Coordinates of C-alpha atoms and ligand atoms in Angstrom, one line a residue:
M7 CA -42.3 46.0 27.7
K8 CA -43.4 42.7 29.2
P9 CA -46.0 43.1 31.9
T10 CA -45.2 42.2 35.5
L11 CA -47.6 39.5 36.7
I12 CA -47.7 37.1 39.7
P13 CA -47.6 34.3 39.0
Q14 CA -45.6 34.6 35.9
P15 CA -47.5 33.2 32.9
R16 CA -46.0 30.3 31.0
E17 CA -45.8 32.3 27.8
I18 CA -46.3 36.0 26.9
I19 CA -46.0 37.1 23.3
C20 CA -46.0 40.9 23.0
S21 CA -46.9 41.8 19.4
G22 CA -45.6 45.3 19.7
G23 CA -48.9 46.9 19.0
A24 CA -49.5 49.7 21.5
S25 CA -53.3 50.0 21.3
A26 CA -54.2 50.3 25.0
L27 CA -57.2 48.2 26.3
P28 CA -59.9 50.7 27.3
E29 CA -61.7 50.2 30.7
N30 CA -64.9 49.3 28.9
A31 CA -63.3 47.0 26.3
S32 CA -65.3 44.1 25.1
V33 CA -64.2 40.6 26.4
T34 CA -65.2 37.6 24.3
F35 CA -65.0 34.0 25.4
V36 CA -64.1 31.0 23.3
N37 CA -64.5 27.4 24.4
K38 CA -61.3 25.5 23.6
P39 CA -61.8 21.9 24.8
E40 CA -58.2 20.9 24.0
L41 CA -56.9 23.1 26.8
P42 CA -56.2 21.4 30.2
D43 CA -58.4 22.3 33.2
E44 CA -57.3 25.7 34.7
A45 CA -55.4 26.6 31.5
Y46 CA -56.3 29.6 29.4
E47 CA -55.3 31.9 26.6
L48 CA -55.7 35.6 26.7
K49 CA -55.4 37.6 23.5
I50 CA -55.5 41.4 23.5
E51 CA -55.7 43.0 20.1
N52 CA -57.3 46.2 18.6
G53 CA -58.6 47.3 22.0
A54 CA -60.5 44.1 22.7
A55 CA -59.8 41.0 24.8
E56 CA -60.5 37.4 23.9
I57 CA -60.3 34.6 26.5
A58 CA -60.1 30.9 25.5
A59 CA -60.4 28.0 28.0
S60 CA -61.9 24.6 28.5
S61 CA -63.2 25.2 32.0
K62 CA -64.8 28.0 34.1
A63 CA -61.6 28.0 36.2
G64 CA -59.6 28.8 33.1
V65 CA -61.8 31.7 32.3
F66 CA -61.5 32.9 35.9
Y67 CA -57.7 32.8 35.8
A68 CA -57.7 34.7 32.5
A69 CA -59.8 37.3 34.1
A70 CA -57.4 37.4 37.1
T71 CA -54.5 38.0 34.7
L72 CA -56.4 40.7 33.0
S73 CA -57.2 42.5 36.3
Q74 CA -53.5 42.4 37.2
L75 CA -52.6 43.8 33.8
R76 CA -55.1 46.6 34.3
A77 CA -53.8 47.3 37.8
N78 CA -50.4 47.7 36.3
G79 CA -51.5 50.4 33.9
A80 CA -51.9 50.4 30.1
V81 CA -52.4 47.1 28.4
G82 CA -50.8 46.7 25.0
D83 CA -51.4 44.0 22.4
M84 CA -50.3 40.5 23.5
L85 CA -51.1 36.9 23.6
I86 CA -50.7 34.9 26.9
R87 CA -50.7 31.1 26.9
D88 CA -50.9 29.8 30.5
E89 CA -51.4 26.8 32.6
P90 CA -50.4 25.7 36.2
A91 CA -47.5 23.4 37.0
Y92 CA -49.3 21.9 40.1
P93 CA -52.9 21.2 40.7
Y94 CA -52.7 22.0 44.5
R95 CA -51.7 25.6 45.4
G96 CA -52.7 26.4 48.9
F97 CA -52.7 28.7 51.9
L98 CA -53.4 27.7 55.4
I99 CA -55.1 29.9 58.1
D100 CA -55.2 28.7 61.7
S101 CA -58.5 29.8 63.3
C102 CA -57.8 28.1 66.6
R103 CA -55.2 30.2 68.4
H104 CA -56.6 33.5 67.2
F105 CA -59.3 33.8 64.7
Y106 CA -60.8 36.3 62.3
R107 CA -64.3 36.7 61.2
V108 CA -66.0 35.8 57.9
N109 CA -65.6 39.1 56.2
E110 CA -61.9 39.3 57.1
L111 CA -61.3 35.8 55.8
K112 CA -63.2 36.7 52.7
S113 CA -60.8 39.5 51.9
V114 CA -57.8 37.2 52.2
I115 CA -59.5 34.5 50.1
D116 CA -60.3 37.1 47.4
A117 CA -56.7 38.3 47.3
A118 CA -55.4 34.7 47.2
A119 CA -57.7 33.8 44.3
R120 CA -56.4 36.8 42.3
F121 CA -52.9 35.1 42.5
K122 CA -54.4 31.8 41.3
L123 CA -54.2 30.0 44.7
N124 CA -56.8 27.3 44.7
R125 CA -56.9 25.6 48.2
F126 CA -57.8 27.2 51.5
H127 CA -56.6 24.9 54.2
W128 CA -58.7 25.9 57.2
H129 CA -57.3 24.8 60.5
L130 CA -60.4 24.6 62.7
T131 CA -59.7 22.5 65.8
D132 CA -56.7 22.5 68.1
D133 CA -55.7 22.5 71.8
Q134 CA -56.6 26.2 72.1
G135 CA -60.1 26.1 70.6
W136 CA -62.7 24.1 68.6
R137 CA -64.1 26.5 66.0
V138 CA -66.5 24.6 63.9
E139 CA -70.1 24.0 64.9
I140 CA -71.0 20.3 64.9
K141 CA -74.8 19.9 65.4
R142 CA -74.6 16.4 66.9
Y143 CA -72.1 17.6 69.6
P144 CA -73.0 21.1 70.6
K145 CA -70.7 20.8 73.6
L146 CA -67.7 21.0 71.3
T147 CA -68.4 24.6 70.7
E148 CA -70.2 25.5 74.0
I149 CA -67.2 24.3 75.9
G150 CA -64.4 23.7 73.4
S151 CA -64.5 27.2 71.8
R152 CA -64.0 29.0 75.0
R153 CA -60.7 29.5 76.8
S154 CA -60.6 31.6 79.9
G155 CA -57.4 33.4 79.0
S156 CA -54.6 33.7 76.4
H157 CA -50.9 33.6 77.3
F158 CA -49.1 33.0 74.0
G159 CA -45.4 33.9 74.2
G160 CA -45.9 34.9 77.8
V161 CA -48.2 37.8 76.9
D162 CA -51.3 38.1 79.0
E163 CA -54.0 39.0 76.5
G164 CA -56.8 38.9 79.2
G165 CA -59.8 36.7 78.6
P166 CA -61.9 34.9 78.0
Y167 CA -61.3 34.2 74.3
V168 CA -64.5 32.7 72.8
G169 CA -66.0 32.0 69.4
Y170 CA -66.6 29.6 66.5
F171 CA -68.0 29.5 63.0
T172 CA -71.6 28.4 62.7
Q173 CA -72.5 25.9 59.9
D174 CA -74.1 28.8 58.1
E175 CA -70.9 30.8 58.3
I176 CA -68.9 27.8 57.1
R177 CA -71.2 27.4 54.1
E178 CA -70.9 31.1 53.3
I179 CA -67.1 30.8 53.2
V180 CA -67.3 27.6 51.2
D181 CA -69.6 29.2 48.6
Y182 CA -67.4 32.3 48.5
C183 CA -64.4 30.1 47.8
M184 CA -66.2 28.0 45.2
E185 CA -67.0 31.2 43.3
R186 CA -63.3 31.8 43.1
F187 CA -62.4 28.2 42.3
I188 CA -60.9 27.6 45.7
E189 CA -61.6 24.3 47.5
V190 CA -61.7 24.6 51.2
V191 CA -59.7 21.8 53.0
P192 CA -61.0 21.7 56.6
E193 CA -58.6 20.4 59.2
I194 CA -60.0 18.4 62.2
D195 CA -56.8 17.6 64.1
M196 CA -56.5 14.1 65.6
P197 CA -55.3 12.2 67.6
G198 CA -53.1 15.1 69.0
H199 CA -53.9 18.8 69.3
F200 CA -57.1 17.5 70.9
T201 CA -57.4 19.4 74.2
A202 CA -60.4 21.5 73.2
A203 CA -62.3 18.4 72.2
L204 CA -61.4 16.7 75.5
A205 CA -62.5 19.8 77.4
A206 CA -66.0 19.0 76.1
F207 CA -65.7 15.2 76.2
P208 CA -63.1 14.1 78.7
E209 CA -64.2 10.5 78.3
F210 CA -62.5 10.4 74.9
G211 CA -59.1 10.9 76.5
C212 CA -57.0 8.2 78.0
T213 CA -57.3 9.5 81.6
G214 CA -60.8 10.9 81.6
E215 CA -59.6 14.0 83.5
H216 CA -61.4 17.3 83.1
M217 CA -59.5 20.1 81.4
E218 CA -60.0 23.5 79.7
P219 CA -58.9 24.5 76.2
A220 CA -55.2 25.5 76.3
Q221 CA -54.1 29.1 76.8
K222 CA -50.5 28.9 75.5
E223 CA -48.7 27.7 72.4
G224 CA -47.0 24.3 72.5
I225 CA -47.6 20.6 72.2
Y226 CA -50.0 19.1 74.8
P227 CA -50.1 15.5 76.0
N228 CA -54.0 15.5 75.9
V229 CA -54.4 13.2 72.9
M230 CA -57.4 11.2 71.9
C231 CA -57.7 7.7 73.3
V232 CA -57.4 5.7 70.1
G233 CA -58.0 2.4 72.1
N234 CA -61.5 3.7 73.0
D235 CA -64.1 2.6 70.3
G236 CA -66.4 5.3 71.5
A237 CA -63.8 7.9 70.8
V238 CA -63.2 6.5 67.3
A239 CA -66.9 6.5 66.6
F240 CA -67.1 10.1 67.9
V241 CA -64.5 11.4 65.4
K242 CA -66.2 9.5 62.6
N243 CA -69.5 11.2 63.5
V244 CA -67.8 14.6 63.5
L245 CA -66.3 13.8 60.1
D246 CA -69.7 12.9 58.8
E247 CA -70.9 16.5 59.4
V248 CA -67.6 17.9 58.1
C249 CA -67.9 15.9 54.9
E250 CA -71.4 17.3 54.4
L251 CA -70.3 20.9 55.1
F252 CA -67.2 20.9 52.9
P253 CA -68.0 19.5 49.4
G254 CA -64.3 19.4 48.3
K255 CA -62.3 16.2 47.8
Y256 CA -59.8 16.7 50.7
V257 CA -60.3 16.4 54.4
H258 CA -57.3 17.1 56.6
I259 CA -57.1 15.0 59.7
G260 CA -53.9 16.4 61.3
G261 CA -51.9 13.5 62.5
D262 CA -49.1 15.7 63.8
E263 CA -47.4 16.3 67.2
A264 CA -49.2 13.6 69.3
P265 CA -47.1 12.8 72.4
R266 CA -47.2 9.1 73.5
T267 CA -47.2 9.6 77.3
R268 CA -50.9 9.1 77.7
W269 CA -51.1 6.1 75.4
S270 CA -48.2 4.4 77.1
R271 CA -50.1 4.3 80.4
C272 CA -53.5 3.5 79.0
E273 CA -55.0 0.1 79.3
K274 CA -57.3 0.6 76.3
C275 CA -54.6 1.8 74.0
N276 CA -52.3 -1.0 75.0
A277 CA -55.0 -3.6 74.5
K278 CA -55.7 -2.1 71.0
M279 CA -52.0 -2.5 70.2
K280 CA -52.1 -6.1 71.3
A281 CA -55.2 -6.8 69.2
L282 CA -53.5 -5.2 66.2
G283 CA -50.3 -7.1 66.7
I284 CA -48.2 -4.0 66.9
T285 CA -45.6 -3.1 69.5
D286 CA -44.9 0.7 69.0
Y287 CA -46.9 3.8 69.3
D288 CA -45.9 5.2 65.9
A289 CA -47.6 2.1 64.4
L290 CA -50.7 2.7 66.7
Q291 CA -51.0 6.3 65.3
G292 CA -50.4 5.0 61.7
C293 CA -53.2 2.3 62.1
F294 CA -55.6 4.9 63.5
I295 CA -54.9 7.5 60.8
E296 CA -55.2 4.7 58.1
E297 CA -58.6 3.6 59.6
I298 CA -59.9 7.2 59.5
A299 CA -58.5 7.7 56.0
E300 CA -60.3 4.5 54.8
Y301 CA -63.5 5.8 56.4
L302 CA -63.1 9.0 54.4
V303 CA -62.5 7.0 51.3
S304 CA -65.8 5.3 51.9
K305 CA -67.4 8.7 51.9
G306 CA -65.8 9.7 48.6
K307 CA -63.1 11.9 50.2
T308 CA -59.3 11.8 50.4
A309 CA -57.6 12.3 53.7
V310 CA -54.6 14.6 54.1
T311 CA -52.2 14.2 57.1
W312 CA -49.1 15.9 58.3
N313 CA -45.9 13.9 57.7
E314 CA -45.5 12.6 61.3
S315 CA -48.1 10.0 60.6
L316 CA -45.8 8.3 58.2
K317 CA -43.5 7.1 61.0
G318 CA -45.6 4.1 61.8
G319 CA -45.3 2.9 58.2
R320 CA -49.0 2.1 58.0
L321 CA -50.4 4.6 55.5
S322 CA -51.6 3.5 52.1
P323 CA -50.7 5.8 49.2
E324 CA -54.1 5.1 47.8
H325 CA -56.0 6.5 50.8
V326 CA -53.8 9.4 52.1
V327 CA -52.1 12.5 50.8
V328 CA -49.2 13.6 53.0
Q329 CA -48.4 17.2 53.8
R330 CA -44.7 17.6 54.5
W331 CA -43.6 20.4 56.9
M332 CA -40.6 18.8 58.7
D333 CA -39.3 15.4 57.7
R334 CA -35.7 14.8 58.5
K335 CA -35.8 11.1 57.6
N336 CA -37.2 11.7 54.2
L337 CA -40.2 9.5 54.8
C338 CA -42.2 11.6 52.3
E339 CA -39.9 10.6 49.6
A340 CA -40.1 6.9 50.5
F341 CA -43.9 7.3 50.5
A342 CA -43.8 8.9 47.0
K343 CA -41.7 6.0 45.8
K344 CA -44.6 3.8 46.7
G345 CA -46.9 6.0 44.6
G346 CA -47.9 8.4 47.4
K347 CA -48.8 12.0 46.9
V348 CA -47.2 14.9 48.8
I349 CA -48.0 18.5 49.5
E350 CA -45.0 20.6 50.3
S351 CA -45.1 23.2 53.2
D352 CA -41.5 23.3 54.3
F353 CA -41.2 24.8 57.8
Y354 CA -38.1 26.9 57.0
H355 CA -39.6 28.4 53.9
Y356 CA -43.4 28.2 53.8
Y357 CA -44.3 28.9 57.5
F358 CA -45.2 32.5 57.3
D359 CA -46.1 33.1 61.0
Y360 CA -42.4 33.6 61.6
P361 CA -40.8 37.1 61.2
F362 CA -39.4 38.1 57.8
G363 CA -36.0 38.1 59.7
M364 CA -36.3 34.3 59.8
T365 CA -38.1 33.8 56.5
P366 CA -37.4 36.7 54.2
L367 CA -39.2 37.0 50.9
K368 CA -36.1 36.1 48.9
K369 CA -35.6 32.9 51.0
A370 CA -39.3 31.8 50.3
F371 CA -39.0 32.6 46.6
K372 CA -35.7 30.7 46.2
Y373 CA -37.1 27.5 47.8
D374 CA -37.5 24.7 45.3
P375 CA -40.1 22.3 46.6
A376 CA -39.3 19.8 43.8
S377 CA -35.7 19.5 45.3
K378 CA -37.2 17.7 48.3
H379 CA -39.0 15.2 46.1
R380 CA -36.7 13.4 43.7
E381 CA -39.5 10.9 43.3
A382 CA -42.7 12.0 41.5
G383 CA -45.7 12.6 43.8
L384 CA -45.6 16.3 44.5
V385 CA -49.1 17.5 44.0
G386 CA -48.4 21.0 45.0
V387 CA -47.4 23.6 47.6
E388 CA -48.9 25.4 50.5
G389 CA -48.0 28.4 52.7
A390 CA -49.0 28.2 56.4
L391 CA -50.1 31.0 58.7
W392 CA -50.4 29.7 62.3
T393 CA -51.8 32.3 64.7
E394 CA -50.3 31.8 68.1
Y395 CA -48.6 35.2 67.8
V396 CA -50.9 36.8 65.3
R397 CA -53.1 39.1 67.4
T398 CA -54.6 41.4 64.7
F399 CA -56.0 41.0 61.3
D400 CA -53.4 43.5 59.9
D401 CA -50.6 41.4 61.3
L402 CA -52.1 38.3 59.6
C403 CA -52.2 40.1 56.3
E404 CA -48.7 41.5 56.6
K405 CA -47.2 38.1 57.5
L406 CA -49.0 36.5 54.5
F407 CA -48.5 39.2 52.0
P408 CA -46.3 39.3 50.0
R409 CA -44.8 35.9 51.1
I410 CA -47.8 33.8 50.0
L411 CA -47.1 35.2 46.5
T412 CA -43.9 33.0 46.4
V413 CA -46.2 30.0 46.9
A414 CA -48.5 31.2 44.2
E415 CA -45.5 31.6 41.9
R416 CA -44.1 28.2 42.6
G417 CA -47.4 26.4 42.5
W418 CA -48.3 27.9 39.2
S419 CA -45.0 28.3 37.4
G420 CA -43.1 25.2 38.8
S421 CA -39.4 26.0 38.2
P422 CA -38.9 29.7 38.2
K423 CA -39.1 31.5 34.9
R424 CA -37.5 34.7 36.1
D425 CA -35.0 35.9 38.8
Y426 CA -35.8 37.2 42.2
A427 CA -35.3 40.9 41.4
E428 CA -38.0 40.6 38.7
F429 CA -40.4 38.8 41.0
R430 CA -39.8 41.4 43.8
A431 CA -40.4 44.3 41.4
A432 CA -43.7 42.6 40.3
A433 CA -44.7 42.2 44.0
E434 CA -44.0 45.8 44.7
S435 CA -46.0 47.0 41.7
L436 CA -49.0 44.9 42.9
I437 CA -49.1 46.3 46.5
P438 CA -51.7 49.0 45.6
F439 CA -53.7 46.2 44.0
L440 CA -53.7 44.3 47.3
N441 CA -54.5 47.4 49.3
E442 CA -57.5 48.1 47.1
Q443 CA -58.9 44.8 48.2
G444 CA -58.5 45.7 51.9
I445 CA -55.3 43.8 52.4
P446 CA -52.4 45.6 54.0
A447 CA -49.0 44.2 52.9
L448 CA -45.7 44.6 54.7
P449 CA -43.8 47.6 53.3
P450 CA -41.1 46.5 50.8
D451 CA -38.2 47.8 52.9
R452 CA -39.0 45.1 55.4
W453 CA -39.2 42.1 53.0
D454 CA -35.5 41.2 53.0
P455 CA -33.9 42.6 56.2
A456 CA -30.1 42.9 56.3
P457 CA -28.3 40.2 58.2
L458 CA -28.0 42.1 61.5
K459 CA -31.6 43.2 61.3
R460 CA -32.6 39.6 60.7
I461 CA -30.8 38.5 63.9
K462 CA -32.5 41.3 65.8
E463 CA -35.9 40.4 64.5
V464 CA -35.5 36.7 65.3
R465 CA -34.2 37.4 68.8
A466 CA -37.1 39.8 69.5
F467 CA -39.5 37.2 68.3
F468 CA -38.1 34.4 70.4
K469 CA -37.2 36.2 73.6
G470 CA -39.1 35.9 76.8
P471 CA -40.7 32.9 78.2
L472 CA -41.2 31.5 74.7
N473 CA -41.1 29.1 73.2
N474 CA -42.5 25.7 73.9
D475 CA -43.5 25.5 70.3
L476 CA -39.9 25.8 69.1
I477 CA -38.6 23.5 71.8
G478 CA -41.2 21.0 70.8
Q479 CA -40.1 21.3 67.2
M480 CA -36.5 20.9 68.1
R481 CA -37.3 17.8 70.1
E482 CA -39.3 16.5 67.2
N483 CA -36.3 17.1 64.9
K484 CA -34.1 14.9 67.1
K485 CA -36.3 11.9 66.9
Ligands
ZN515 ZN1 -56.0 5.5 75.5

């Protein structure tokens, strides 16, 4: 019988030998330089295991496969030849709206690594909180990490809600990830989602007005003043520390959901447009993101931005990787045509903060990210967990697991090598494996609710004074 693994390896050859691998079996390692990075071969024969790889990551993934095989019971003789389809296989956790501490993050990271995910996209700044310590600007966390109340979805959670990750804690997470071959991609969101920064430094907004970090979900008009040279220098100084803290290649600079109301009435922003010879605000955002991306290139990094920043037509495919979440005009594809690289995080399939009624496991599994990208340029996939409505760590885990496993499967296997029923059975068999790592997963009878149940779940989720977020997204769609 073929073993059930997630992600499904490229090739499994079962030799029919039934000699089970004992707990204390010897594992030997062979360096095989001709194998690509992250690829491995795992041979189980005569009660011993042999791992061949050209990189430490390959050895790590072979060990991950072996631990899943063991979790599934007796391991017979077999040869597995395996390598990933995409180099970028990510999961996003938003630590701004609600956040979870280092040890909790570690258990999610550990579980993700066991399914061969290799990017942790850490959303660290937003309207509702600034969660990363920046030594040069202590006010960012003194003021920006504290909101006096929380009213997401109209629910009064009391207050205040306060906290951030110190640089030591960040380094602890980065090291923990590196040991598991996961690169942390920090996100410092600009020029929108900037209220918490402006709470600390109102002078970097267009109006200079004083404000507090936001207490509800939604899209706020409090954007950065991109016409203010001091504000631009400020974000570059912040990025200097971020680049030091996070040794990986990518730095995410947001670039999503930035309303134009403040810019349109701002002398500095309009003067900047004149100086740049541009006449629309999409181009103003594009020029700003491109400037920051070039700055990151000068520091040996690559910027990632959400797809909205493509609207201004200013991004260079050499400087920026674009993350697609909602792109009705297929700007990502046009970007790819020019040689640009894209990460796929489709809102309707890979946003796991929504209930299973809206995004059942089967729907996420069936999604084919390559279908959105007829042009080459897809570097990988990422599942997102925003936390406006995630108020407990258990809820965070249950929203992510098992849905994030569909991202792990796509990212590693590319086009599916098995049907949904087989994938689902594999996921079910691996639940105890997740639980052992301190990760509660949603029970299987709730993974694919029946149609009526789906409607009920979605209604229950969106009822009440919600949902500015959804209204904002709808408005965004219409543009
Ligand atoms: Zn301005």
